[in-house]
Amino acid sequence: MKVLVPVKRVVDYNVKVRVKSDNTGVDIANVKMSMNPFDEIAVEEAVRLKEKGLVTEVIAVSCGVAQCQETLRTAMAIGADRAILVETDVELQPLAVAKLLKALVDKEQPQLVILGKQAIDDDANQTGQMLAALADLPQATNASKVELAADKVNVTREIDGGLETLALSLPAVITTDLRLNEPRYVTLPNIMKAKKKQLDTVKPEDLGVDVAPRLKTLKVSEPAKRGAGVKVADVAALVEKLKNEAKVI
Ligand code: AMP
């Protein structure tokens, strides 16, 4: 059974992003880039399924600039068997990525696609859902537990008020939540091994996909600075402030 794991190269989660002075976007020049944290969880889950003997091949895929190769090497150091880079300098939006992934699903015929629930740069939370719709596959988002069998997968999701478990027939699309697993540390020997693994590069044109942006960003600006907090003497003073100053009750 093949598993496809899309991994996105994003600004590292420890970096405090700076908005460009012309308000057109976020400055990513000379900024540390890493694999999207939810995608690390997705790779870890796929590798664990392989280690359990349920999966035979884990394929990592990244769409974007040539440097996404580094992200793919990290995925292979965690344990992915090979990787595909869909290389383009065009700024990719979720619909374009979903179309590229759909083309790869048609080509590779994986039984499972495990994505992150969202990318921490655009916070879109759309690609997995769009892929499931385009490929006409069942989907389970925000997985906190994945139990795979030969022809189906049970996915537990944390929802308001408890846990929901969905049974999906394969092939299927899953997106990962934070508590699914804790990704392993990547060891030096595995980084060295990953350098020798197969990494193929294709272009969106090779997959017959038009990746032109459909959405236009009008403006990106810093959030308003938060004021300092104040201590209130008692509950009555708090209620008075909430009513008359904050005007929230
Ligand atoms: P988003 O819909 O942008 O929040 O992204 C959700 C998930 O889709 C991510 O966690 C990745 O698994 C996948 N994804 C999004 N963009 C890309 C990309 N450029 N390359 C590979 N995977 C991506």
PDB file of C-alpha atoms and ligand atoms in Angstrom:
ATOM      1  CA  MET A   1       0.000   0.000   0.000  1.00  0.00           C
ATOM      2  CA  LYS A   2       1.350   3.413  -1.022  1.00  0.00           C
ATOM      3  CA  VAL A   3       0.888   6.563   1.070  1.00  0.00           C
ATOM      4  CA  LEU A   4       1.352  10.048  -0.370  1.00  0.00           C
ATOM      5  CA  VAL A   5       2.348  12.780   2.097  1.00  0.00           C
ATOM      6  CA  PRO A   6       2.282  16.403   0.895  1.00  0.00           C
ATOM      7  CA  VAL A   7       4.750  18.581   2.826  1.00  0.00           C
ATOM      8  CA  LYS A   8       4.933  22.355   2.622  1.00  0.00           C
ATOM      9  CA  ARG A   9       8.003  24.539   3.149  1.00  0.00           C
ATOM     10  CA  VAL A  10       6.980  27.381   5.456  1.00  0.00           C
ATOM     11  CA  VAL A  11       8.604  30.021   7.667  1.00  0.00           C
ATOM     12  CA  ASP A  12       9.838  28.181  10.781  1.00  0.00           C
ATOM     13  CA  TYR A  13       7.311  28.357  13.607  1.00  0.00           C
ATOM     14  CA  ASN A  14       9.880  29.964  15.945  1.00  0.00           C
ATOM     15  CA  VAL A  15      10.401  32.943  13.646  1.00  0.00           C
ATOM     16  CA  LYS A  16       8.491  36.127  14.353  1.00  0.00           C
ATOM     17  CA  VAL A  17       7.300  37.118  10.900  1.00  0.00           C
ATOM     18  CA  ARG A  18       7.736  40.695   9.693  1.00  0.00           C
ATOM     19  CA  VAL A  19       5.306  42.391   7.377  1.00  0.00           C
ATOM     20  CA  LYS A  20       6.963  44.027   4.345  1.00  0.00           C
ATOM     21  CA  SER A  21       7.039  47.824   4.501  1.00  0.00           C
ATOM     22  CA  ASP A  22       4.869  48.108   1.360  1.00  0.00           C
ATOM     23  CA  ASN A  23       2.184  45.855   2.975  1.00  0.00           C
ATOM     24  CA  THR A  24       2.255  43.386   0.071  1.00  0.00           C
ATOM     25  CA  GLY A  25       3.110  40.348   2.194  1.00  0.00           C
ATOM     26  CA  VAL A  26       5.493  38.855   4.722  1.00  0.00           C
ATOM     27  CA  ASP A  27       9.265  39.203   4.440  1.00  0.00           C
ATOM     28  CA  ILE A  28      10.823  35.771   3.866  1.00  0.00           C
ATOM     29  CA  ALA A  29      14.284  36.916   2.758  1.00  0.00           C
ATOM     30  CA  ASN A  30      16.966  35.366   5.010  1.00  0.00           C
ATOM     31  CA  VAL A  31      14.343  33.763   7.223  1.00  0.00           C
ATOM     32  CA  LYS A  32      14.641  30.181   8.501  1.00  0.00           C
ATOM     33  CA  MET A  33      12.290  27.889   6.595  1.00  0.00           C
ATOM     34  CA  SER A  34      11.154  24.443   7.808  1.00  0.00           C
ATOM     35  CA  MET A  35       8.586  21.766   7.155  1.00  0.00           C
ATOM     36  CA  ASN A  36       5.063  22.773   8.176  1.00  0.00           C
ATOM     37  CA  PRO A  37       4.660  21.201  11.683  1.00  0.00           C
ATOM     38  CA  PHE A  38       1.394  19.406  10.829  1.00  0.00           C
ATOM     39  CA  ASP A  39       3.137  17.840   7.818  1.00  0.00           C
ATOM     40  CA  GLU A  40       5.908  16.486  10.036  1.00  0.00           C
ATOM     41  CA  ILE A  41       3.152  14.751  11.990  1.00  0.00           C
ATOM     42  CA  ALA A  42       1.755  13.406   8.688  1.00  0.00           C
ATOM     43  CA  VAL A  43       5.146  12.009   7.623  1.00  0.00           C
ATOM     44  CA  GLU A  44       5.647  10.481  11.087  1.00  0.00           C
ATOM     45  CA  GLU A  45       2.232   8.795  10.922  1.00  0.00           C
ATOM     46  CA  ALA A  46       2.890   7.377   7.455  1.00  0.00           C
ATOM     47  CA  VAL A  47       6.311   6.072   8.534  1.00  0.00           C
ATOM     48  CA  ARG A  48       4.804   4.467  11.648  1.00  0.00           C
ATOM     49  CA  LEU A  49       2.228   2.703   9.443  1.00  0.00           C
ATOM     50  CA  LYS A  50       5.116   1.422   7.324  1.00  0.00           C
ATOM     51  CA  GLU A  51       7.011   0.275  10.409  1.00  0.00           C
ATOM     52  CA  LYS A  52       3.886  -1.647  11.492  1.00  0.00           C
ATOM     53  CA  GLY A  53       3.998  -3.454   8.147  1.00  0.00           C
ATOM     54  CA  LEU A  54       0.706  -1.956   6.920  1.00  0.00           C
ATOM     55  CA  VAL A  55       2.240   0.273   4.246  1.00  0.00           C
ATOM     56  CA  THR A  56       4.904  -0.555   1.675  1.00  0.00           C
ATOM     57  CA  GLU A  57       5.928   2.865   0.365  1.00  0.00           C
ATOM     58  CA  VAL A  58       5.776   6.441   1.686  1.00  0.00           C
ATOM     59  CA  ILE A  59       6.112   9.152  -0.953  1.00  0.00           C
ATOM     60  CA  ALA A  60       6.637  12.775   0.126  1.00  0.00           C
ATOM     61  CA  VAL A  61       5.605  15.548  -2.259  1.00  0.00           C
ATOM     62  CA  SER A  62       6.202  19.262  -2.086  1.00  0.00           C
ATOM     63  CA  CYS A  63       4.997  21.962  -4.459  1.00  0.00           C
ATOM     64  CA  GLY A  64       6.961  25.189  -4.764  1.00  0.00           C
ATOM     65  CA  VAL A  65      10.434  26.593  -5.305  1.00  0.00           C
ATOM     66  CA  ALA A  66      13.598  24.509  -5.797  1.00  0.00           C
ATOM     67  CA  GLN A  67      14.497  24.884  -2.075  1.00  0.00           C
ATOM     68  CA  CYS A  68      11.518  22.642  -1.210  1.00  0.00           C
ATOM     69  CA  GLN A  69      14.028  19.872  -1.898  1.00  0.00           C
ATOM     70  CA  GLU A  70      15.388  20.499   1.617  1.00  0.00           C
ATOM     71  CA  THR A  71      11.916  19.900   3.052  1.00  0.00           C
ATOM     72  CA  LEU A  72      11.654  16.692   1.040  1.00  0.00           C
ATOM     73  CA  ARG A  73      15.075  15.527   2.278  1.00  0.00           C
ATOM     74  CA  THR A  74      13.821  16.072   5.851  1.00  0.00           C
ATOM     75  CA  ALA A  75      10.738  13.964   5.068  1.00  0.00           C
ATOM     76  CA  MET A  76      13.005  11.217   3.743  1.00  0.00           C
ATOM     77  CA  ALA A  77      15.231  11.498   6.841  1.00  0.00           C
ATOM     78  CA  ILE A  78      12.125  10.862   8.979  1.00  0.00           C
ATOM     79  CA  GLY A  79      11.535   7.765   6.848  1.00  0.00           C
ATOM     80  CA  ALA A  80       9.758   8.550   3.562  1.00  0.00           C
ATOM     81  CA  ASP A  81      11.061   6.268   0.798  1.00  0.00           C
ATOM     82  CA  ARG A  82      11.164   8.735  -2.086  1.00  0.00           C
ATOM     83  CA  ALA A  83      10.049  12.217  -2.974  1.00  0.00           C
ATOM     84  CA  ILE A  84       8.540  14.315  -5.728  1.00  0.00           C
ATOM     85  CA  LEU A  85       9.088  18.041  -6.135  1.00  0.00           C
ATOM     86  CA  VAL A  86       6.540  19.899  -8.242  1.00  0.00           C
ATOM     87  CA  GLU A  87       8.735  22.847  -9.024  1.00  0.00           C
ATOM     88  CA  THR A  88       7.390  26.323  -9.721  1.00  0.00           C
ATOM     89  CA  ASP A  89       8.198  29.890  -8.750  1.00  0.00           C
ATOM     90  CA  VAL A  90       4.513  30.850  -8.939  1.00  0.00           C
ATOM     91  CA  GLU A  91       2.975  31.602  -5.523  1.00  0.00           C
ATOM     92  CA  LEU A  92       0.747  28.589  -4.971  1.00  0.00           C
ATOM     93  CA  GLN A  93      -2.707  28.852  -3.462  1.00  0.00           C
ATOM     94  CA  PRO A  94      -4.538  25.854  -1.928  1.00  0.00           C
ATOM     95  CA  LEU A  95      -6.666  25.168  -5.029  1.00  0.00           C
ATOM     96  CA  ALA A  96      -3.561  25.014  -7.242  1.00  0.00           C
ATOM     97  CA  VAL A  97      -1.823  22.659  -4.780  1.00  0.00           C
ATOM     98  CA  ALA A  98      -4.947  20.471  -4.582  1.00  0.00           C
ATOM     99  CA  LYS A  99      -5.024  20.218  -8.398  1.00  0.00           C
ATOM    100  CA  LEU A 100      -1.335  19.258  -8.501  1.00  0.00           C
ATOM    101  CA  LEU A 101      -1.892  16.638  -5.805  1.00  0.00           C
ATOM    102  CA  LYS A 102      -4.949  15.293  -7.660  1.00  0.00           C
ATOM    103  CA  ALA A 103      -2.745  14.794 -10.748  1.00  0.00           C
ATOM    104  CA  LEU A 104      -0.182  12.936  -8.624  1.00  0.00           C
ATOM    105  CA  VAL A 105      -2.906  10.812  -7.012  1.00  0.00           C
ATOM    106  CA  ASP A 106      -4.022   9.791 -10.525  1.00  0.00           C
ATOM    107  CA  LYS A 107      -0.439   8.926 -11.438  1.00  0.00           C
ATOM    108  CA  GLU A 108       0.749   7.195  -8.251  1.00  0.00           C
ATOM    109  CA  GLN A 109      -2.583   5.659  -7.138  1.00  0.00           C
ATOM    110  CA  PRO A 110      -1.883   5.839  -3.375  1.00  0.00           C
ATOM    111  CA  GLN A 111      -4.370   4.192  -1.019  1.00  0.00           C
ATOM    112  CA  LEU A 112      -3.964   6.997   1.474  1.00  0.00           C
ATOM    113  CA  VAL A 113      -3.020  10.669   1.302  1.00  0.00           C
ATOM    114  CA  ILE A 114      -2.055  12.192   4.659  1.00  0.00           C
ATOM    115  CA  LEU A 115      -1.798  15.992   4.720  1.00  0.00           C
ATOM    116  CA  GLY A 116      -1.414  18.494   7.514  1.00  0.00           C
ATOM    117  CA  LYS A 117      -4.695  20.047   8.650  1.00  0.00           C
ATOM    118  CA  GLN A 118      -3.318  23.476   7.814  1.00  0.00           C
ATOM    119  CA  ALA A 119      -0.202  25.297   6.766  1.00  0.00           C
ATOM    120  CA  ILE A 120       1.020  27.723   9.422  1.00  0.00           C
ATOM    121  CA  ASP A 121       1.779  30.424   6.854  1.00  0.00           C
ATOM    122  CA  ASP A 122      -1.581  30.813   5.058  1.00  0.00           C
ATOM    123  CA  ASP A 123      -3.650  29.088   7.797  1.00  0.00           C
ATOM    124  CA  ALA A 124      -5.999  28.122   4.970  1.00  0.00           C
ATOM    125  CA  ASN A 125      -7.055  24.635   6.131  1.00  0.00           C
ATOM    126  CA  GLN A 126      -8.312  23.943   2.599  1.00  0.00           C
ATOM    127  CA  THR A 127      -5.931  21.791   0.577  1.00  0.00           C
ATOM    128  CA  GLY A 128      -6.911  18.363   1.976  1.00  0.00           C
ATOM    129  CA  GLN A 129     -10.608  19.097   1.610  1.00  0.00           C
ATOM    130  CA  MET A 130     -10.175  20.418  -1.939  1.00  0.00           C
ATOM    131  CA  LEU A 131      -8.081  17.382  -2.910  1.00  0.00           C
ATOM    132  CA  ALA A 132     -10.736  15.004  -1.548  1.00  0.00           C
ATOM    133  CA  ALA A 133     -13.395  16.817  -3.575  1.00  0.00           C
ATOM    134  CA  LEU A 134     -11.354  16.915  -6.810  1.00  0.00           C
ATOM    135  CA  ALA A 135     -10.293  13.262  -6.528  1.00  0.00           C
ATOM    136  CA  ASP A 136     -13.750  12.211  -5.310  1.00  0.00           C
ATOM    137  CA  LEU A 137     -12.279  10.442  -2.257  1.00  0.00           C
ATOM    138  CA  PRO A 138     -13.639  10.107   1.294  1.00  0.00           C
ATOM    139  CA  GLN A 139     -11.982  12.486   3.761  1.00  0.00           C
ATOM    140  CA  ALA A 140     -11.387  12.683   7.501  1.00  0.00           C
ATOM    141  CA  THR A 141      -9.922  15.957   8.728  1.00  0.00           C
ATOM    142  CA  ASN A 142      -8.104  16.781  12.001  1.00  0.00           C
ATOM    143  CA  ALA A 143      -7.175  13.178  12.808  1.00  0.00           C
ATOM    144  CA  SER A 144      -6.032  12.446  16.365  1.00  0.00           C
ATOM    145  CA  LYS A 145      -5.835   8.662  15.810  1.00  0.00           C
ATOM    146  CA  VAL A 146      -5.507   6.580  12.637  1.00  0.00           C
ATOM    147  CA  GLU A 147      -6.190   2.829  12.548  1.00  0.00           C
ATOM    148  CA  LEU A 148      -5.469   1.307   9.168  1.00  0.00           C
ATOM    149  CA  ALA A 149      -6.704  -2.066   7.911  1.00  0.00           C
ATOM    150  CA  ALA A 150      -6.428  -3.672   4.475  1.00  0.00           C
ATOM    151  CA  ASP A 151      -9.365  -1.943   2.839  1.00  0.00           C
ATOM    152  CA  LYS A 152     -10.484   0.703   5.326  1.00  0.00           C
ATOM    153  CA  VAL A 153      -9.232   3.203   7.833  1.00  0.00           C
ATOM    154  CA  ASN A 154     -10.779   4.360  11.105  1.00  0.00           C
ATOM    155  CA  VAL A 155     -10.016   7.959  11.993  1.00  0.00           C
ATOM    156  CA  THR A 156     -10.698   9.542  15.376  1.00  0.00           C
ATOM    157  CA  ARG A 157     -11.211  13.314  15.486  1.00  0.00           C
ATOM    158  CA  GLU A 158     -11.383  15.647  18.460  1.00  0.00           C
ATOM    159  CA  ILE A 159     -14.595  17.611  18.142  1.00  0.00           C
ATOM    160  CA  ASP A 160     -16.549  19.883  20.488  1.00  0.00           C
ATOM    161  CA  GLY A 161     -17.835  17.708  23.274  1.00  0.00           C
ATOM    162  CA  GLY A 162     -15.815  14.547  22.627  1.00  0.00           C
ATOM    163  CA  LEU A 163     -14.323  12.210  20.079  1.00  0.00           C
ATOM    164  CA  GLU A 164     -15.791  11.223  16.734  1.00  0.00           C
ATOM    165  CA  THR A 165     -14.629   8.107  14.882  1.00  0.00           C
ATOM    166  CA  LEU A 166     -15.151   7.840  11.142  1.00  0.00           C
ATOM    167  CA  ALA A 167     -14.737   4.660   9.065  1.00  0.00           C
ATOM    168  CA  LEU A 168     -13.482   5.428   5.553  1.00  0.00           C
ATOM    169  CA  SER A 169     -13.080   3.037   2.662  1.00  0.00           C
ATOM    170  CA  LEU A 170      -9.747   3.262   0.853  1.00  0.00           C
ATOM    171  CA  PRO A 171      -8.420   5.138  -1.018  1.00  0.00           C
ATOM    172  CA  ALA A 172      -8.957   8.127   1.291  1.00  0.00           C
ATOM    173  CA  VAL A 173      -7.655  11.532   2.354  1.00  0.00           C
ATOM    174  CA  ILE A 174      -6.720  12.297   5.969  1.00  0.00           C
ATOM    175  CA  THR A 175      -5.490  15.534   7.542  1.00  0.00           C
ATOM    176  CA  THR A 176      -3.518  15.525  10.793  1.00  0.00           C
ATOM    177  CA  ASP A 177      -4.186  17.301  14.073  1.00  0.00           C
ATOM    178  CA  LEU A 178      -1.547  18.193  16.644  1.00  0.00           C
ATOM    179  CA  ARG A 179      -2.153  15.266  18.996  1.00  0.00           C
ATOM    180  CA  LEU A 180      -1.886  12.465  16.405  1.00  0.00           C
ATOM    181  CA  ASN A 181       1.745  11.742  17.311  1.00  0.00           C
ATOM    182  CA  GLU A 182       5.052  13.316  18.311  1.00  0.00           C
ATOM    183  CA  PRO A 183       7.425  13.298  15.350  1.00  0.00           C
ATOM    184  CA  ARG A 184      10.807  11.678  15.983  1.00  0.00           C
ATOM    185  CA  TYR A 185      14.077  13.599  15.989  1.00  0.00           C
ATOM    186  CA  VAL A 186      15.889  13.314  12.720  1.00  0.00           C
ATOM    187  CA  THR A 187      19.255  11.603  13.290  1.00  0.00           C
ATOM    188  CA  LEU A 188      22.459  12.342  11.397  1.00  0.00           C
ATOM    189  CA  PRO A 189      22.746   8.821   9.896  1.00  0.00           C
ATOM    190  CA  ASN A 190      19.187   9.172   8.599  1.00  0.00           C
ATOM    191  CA  ILE A 191      19.980  12.605   7.118  1.00  0.00           C
ATOM    192  CA  MET A 192      22.907  11.010   5.303  1.00  0.00           C
ATOM    193  CA  LYS A 193      20.734   8.105   4.102  1.00  0.00           C
ATOM    194  CA  ALA A 194      18.084  10.539   2.868  1.00  0.00           C
ATOM    195  CA  LYS A 195      20.602  12.204   0.553  1.00  0.00           C
ATOM    196  CA  LYS A 196      20.767   8.990  -1.464  1.00  0.00           C
ATOM    197  CA  LYS A 197      17.008   8.483  -1.779  1.00  0.00           C
ATOM    198  CA  GLN A 198      15.181   9.167  -5.051  1.00  0.00           C
ATOM    199  CA  LEU A 199      13.887  12.717  -5.584  1.00  0.00           C
ATOM    200  CA  ASP A 200      12.086  13.365  -8.882  1.00  0.00           C
ATOM    201  CA  THR A 201      11.266  16.834 -10.133  1.00  0.00           C
ATOM    202  CA  VAL A 202       8.269  17.650 -12.323  1.00  0.00           C
ATOM    203  CA  LYS A 203       6.718  20.934 -13.456  1.00  0.00           C
ATOM    204  CA  PRO A 204       3.026  21.838 -13.166  1.00  0.00           C
ATOM    205  CA  GLU A 205       2.866  21.786 -17.017  1.00  0.00           C
ATOM    206  CA  ASP A 206       4.010  18.135 -16.980  1.00  0.00           C
ATOM    207  CA  LEU A 207       0.955  17.384 -14.846  1.00  0.00           C
ATOM    208  CA  GLY A 208      -1.313  19.501 -17.049  1.00  0.00           C
ATOM    209  CA  VAL A 209      -2.210  21.883 -14.211  1.00  0.00           C
ATOM    210  CA  ASP A 210      -2.666  25.653 -14.443  1.00  0.00           C
ATOM    211  CA  VAL A 211      -1.387  27.051 -11.131  1.00  0.00           C
ATOM    212  CA  ALA A 212      -2.125  30.725 -11.800  1.00  0.00           C
ATOM    213  CA  PRO A 213      -3.393  32.421  -8.587  1.00  0.00           C
ATOM    214  CA  ARG A 214      -7.171  32.959  -8.381  1.00  0.00           C
ATOM    215  CA  LEU A 215      -7.102  35.157  -5.292  1.00  0.00           C
ATOM    216  CA  LYS A 216      -5.444  38.559  -5.015  1.00  0.00           C
ATOM    217  CA  THR A 217      -3.973  39.740  -1.710  1.00  0.00           C
ATOM    218  CA  LEU A 218      -5.026  43.344  -1.256  1.00  0.00           C
ATOM    219  CA  LYS A 219      -3.036  44.173   1.854  1.00  0.00           C
ATOM    220  CA  VAL A 220      -1.090  42.525   4.666  1.00  0.00           C
ATOM    221  CA  SER A 221      -0.702  44.474   7.902  1.00  0.00           C
ATOM    222  CA  GLU A 222       0.553  43.917  11.457  1.00  0.00           C
ATOM    223  CA  PRO A 223      -2.113  43.226  14.097  1.00  0.00           C
ATOM    224  CA  ALA A 224      -2.824  46.171  16.403  1.00  0.00           C
ATOM    225  CA  LYS A 225      -0.471  46.319  19.398  1.00  0.00           C
ATOM    226  CA  ARG A 226      -2.047  44.983  22.597  1.00  0.00           C
ATOM    227  CA  GLY A 227      -2.280  47.400  25.492  1.00  0.00           C
ATOM    228  CA  ALA A 228      -0.990  46.498  28.958  1.00  0.00           C
ATOM    229  CA  GLY A 229      -3.400  44.724  31.321  1.00  0.00           C
ATOM    230  CA  VAL A 230      -4.773  46.288  34.533  1.00  0.00           C
ATOM    231  CA  LYS A 231      -5.597  44.788  37.926  1.00  0.00           C
ATOM    232  CA  VAL A 232      -9.078  45.440  39.248  1.00  0.00           C
ATOM    233  CA  ALA A 233      -9.980  45.568  42.930  1.00  0.00           C
ATOM    234  CA  ASP A 234     -13.039  43.320  42.857  1.00  0.00           C
ATOM    235  CA  VAL A 235     -15.689  41.662  40.687  1.00  0.00           C
ATOM    236  CA  ALA A 236     -17.888  44.761  40.685  1.00  0.00           C
ATOM    237  CA  ALA A 237     -15.034  46.842  39.240  1.00  0.00           C
ATOM    238  CA  LEU A 238     -14.376  44.118  36.607  1.00  0.00           C
ATOM    239  CA  VAL A 239     -18.036  44.053  35.554  1.00  0.00           C
ATOM    240  CA  GLU A 240     -18.103  47.852  35.389  1.00  0.00           C
ATOM    241  CA  LYS A 241     -15.027  47.882  33.101  1.00  0.00           C
ATOM    242  CA  LEU A 242     -16.360  45.102  30.872  1.00  0.00           C
ATOM    243  CA  LYS A 243     -19.638  47.008  30.514  1.00  0.00           C
ATOM    244  CA  ASN A 244     -18.460  50.563  30.106  1.00  0.00           C
ATOM    245  CA  GLU A 245     -14.870  50.379  28.842  1.00  0.00           C
ATOM    246  CA  ALA A 246     -14.586  47.162  26.848  1.00  0.00           C
ATOM    247  CA  LYS A 247     -18.333  47.240  26.081  1.00  0.00           C
ATOM    248  CA  VAL A 248     -18.408  43.440  25.758  1.00  0.00           C
ATOM    249  CA  ILE A 249     -21.282  42.713  28.166  1.00  0.00           C
TER     250      ILE A 249
HETATM  251  P1  AMP B   1      -3.475  24.718   3.729  1.00  0.00           P
HETATM  252  O1  AMP B   1      -4.743  24.304   3.070  1.00  0.00           O
HETATM  253  O2  AMP B   1      -2.669  25.702   2.901  1.00  0.00           O
HETATM  254  O3  AMP B   1      -3.674  25.199   5.155  1.00  0.00           O
HETATM  255  O4  AMP B   1      -2.529  23.421   3.799  1.00  0.00           O
HETATM  256  C1  AMP B   1      -2.983  22.176   4.323  1.00  0.00           C
HETATM  257  C2  AMP B   1      -1.997  21.068   3.987  1.00  0.00           C
HETATM  258  O5  AMP B   1      -1.891  20.916   2.564  1.00  0.00           O
HETATM  259  C3  AMP B   1      -0.558  21.272   4.452  1.00  0.00           C
HETATM  260  O6  AMP B   1      -0.411  20.905   5.804  1.00  0.00           O
HETATM  261  C4  AMP B   1       0.201  20.338   3.512  1.00  0.00           C
HETATM  262  O7  AMP B   1       0.078  18.983   3.909  1.00  0.00           O
HETATM  263  C5  AMP B   1      -0.580  20.515   2.203  1.00  0.00           C
HETATM  264  N1  AMP B   1       0.038  21.577   1.371  1.00  0.00           N
HETATM  265  C6  AMP B   1      -0.341  22.875   1.261  1.00  0.00           C
HETATM  266  N2  AMP B   1       0.467  23.549   0.414  1.00  0.00           N
HETATM  267  C7  AMP B   1       1.395  22.655  -0.010  1.00  0.00           C
HETATM  268  C8  AMP B   1       2.521  22.720  -0.898  1.00  0.00           C
HETATM  269  N3  AMP B   1       2.859  23.860  -1.514  1.00  0.00           N
HETATM  270  N4  AMP B   1       3.235  21.592  -1.111  1.00  0.00           N
HETATM  271  C9  AMP B   1       2.905  20.427  -0.485  1.00  0.00           C
HETATM  272  N5  AMP B   1       1.869  20.307   0.349  1.00  0.00           N
HETATM  273  C10 AMP B   1       1.119  21.397   0.597  1.00  0.00           C
END
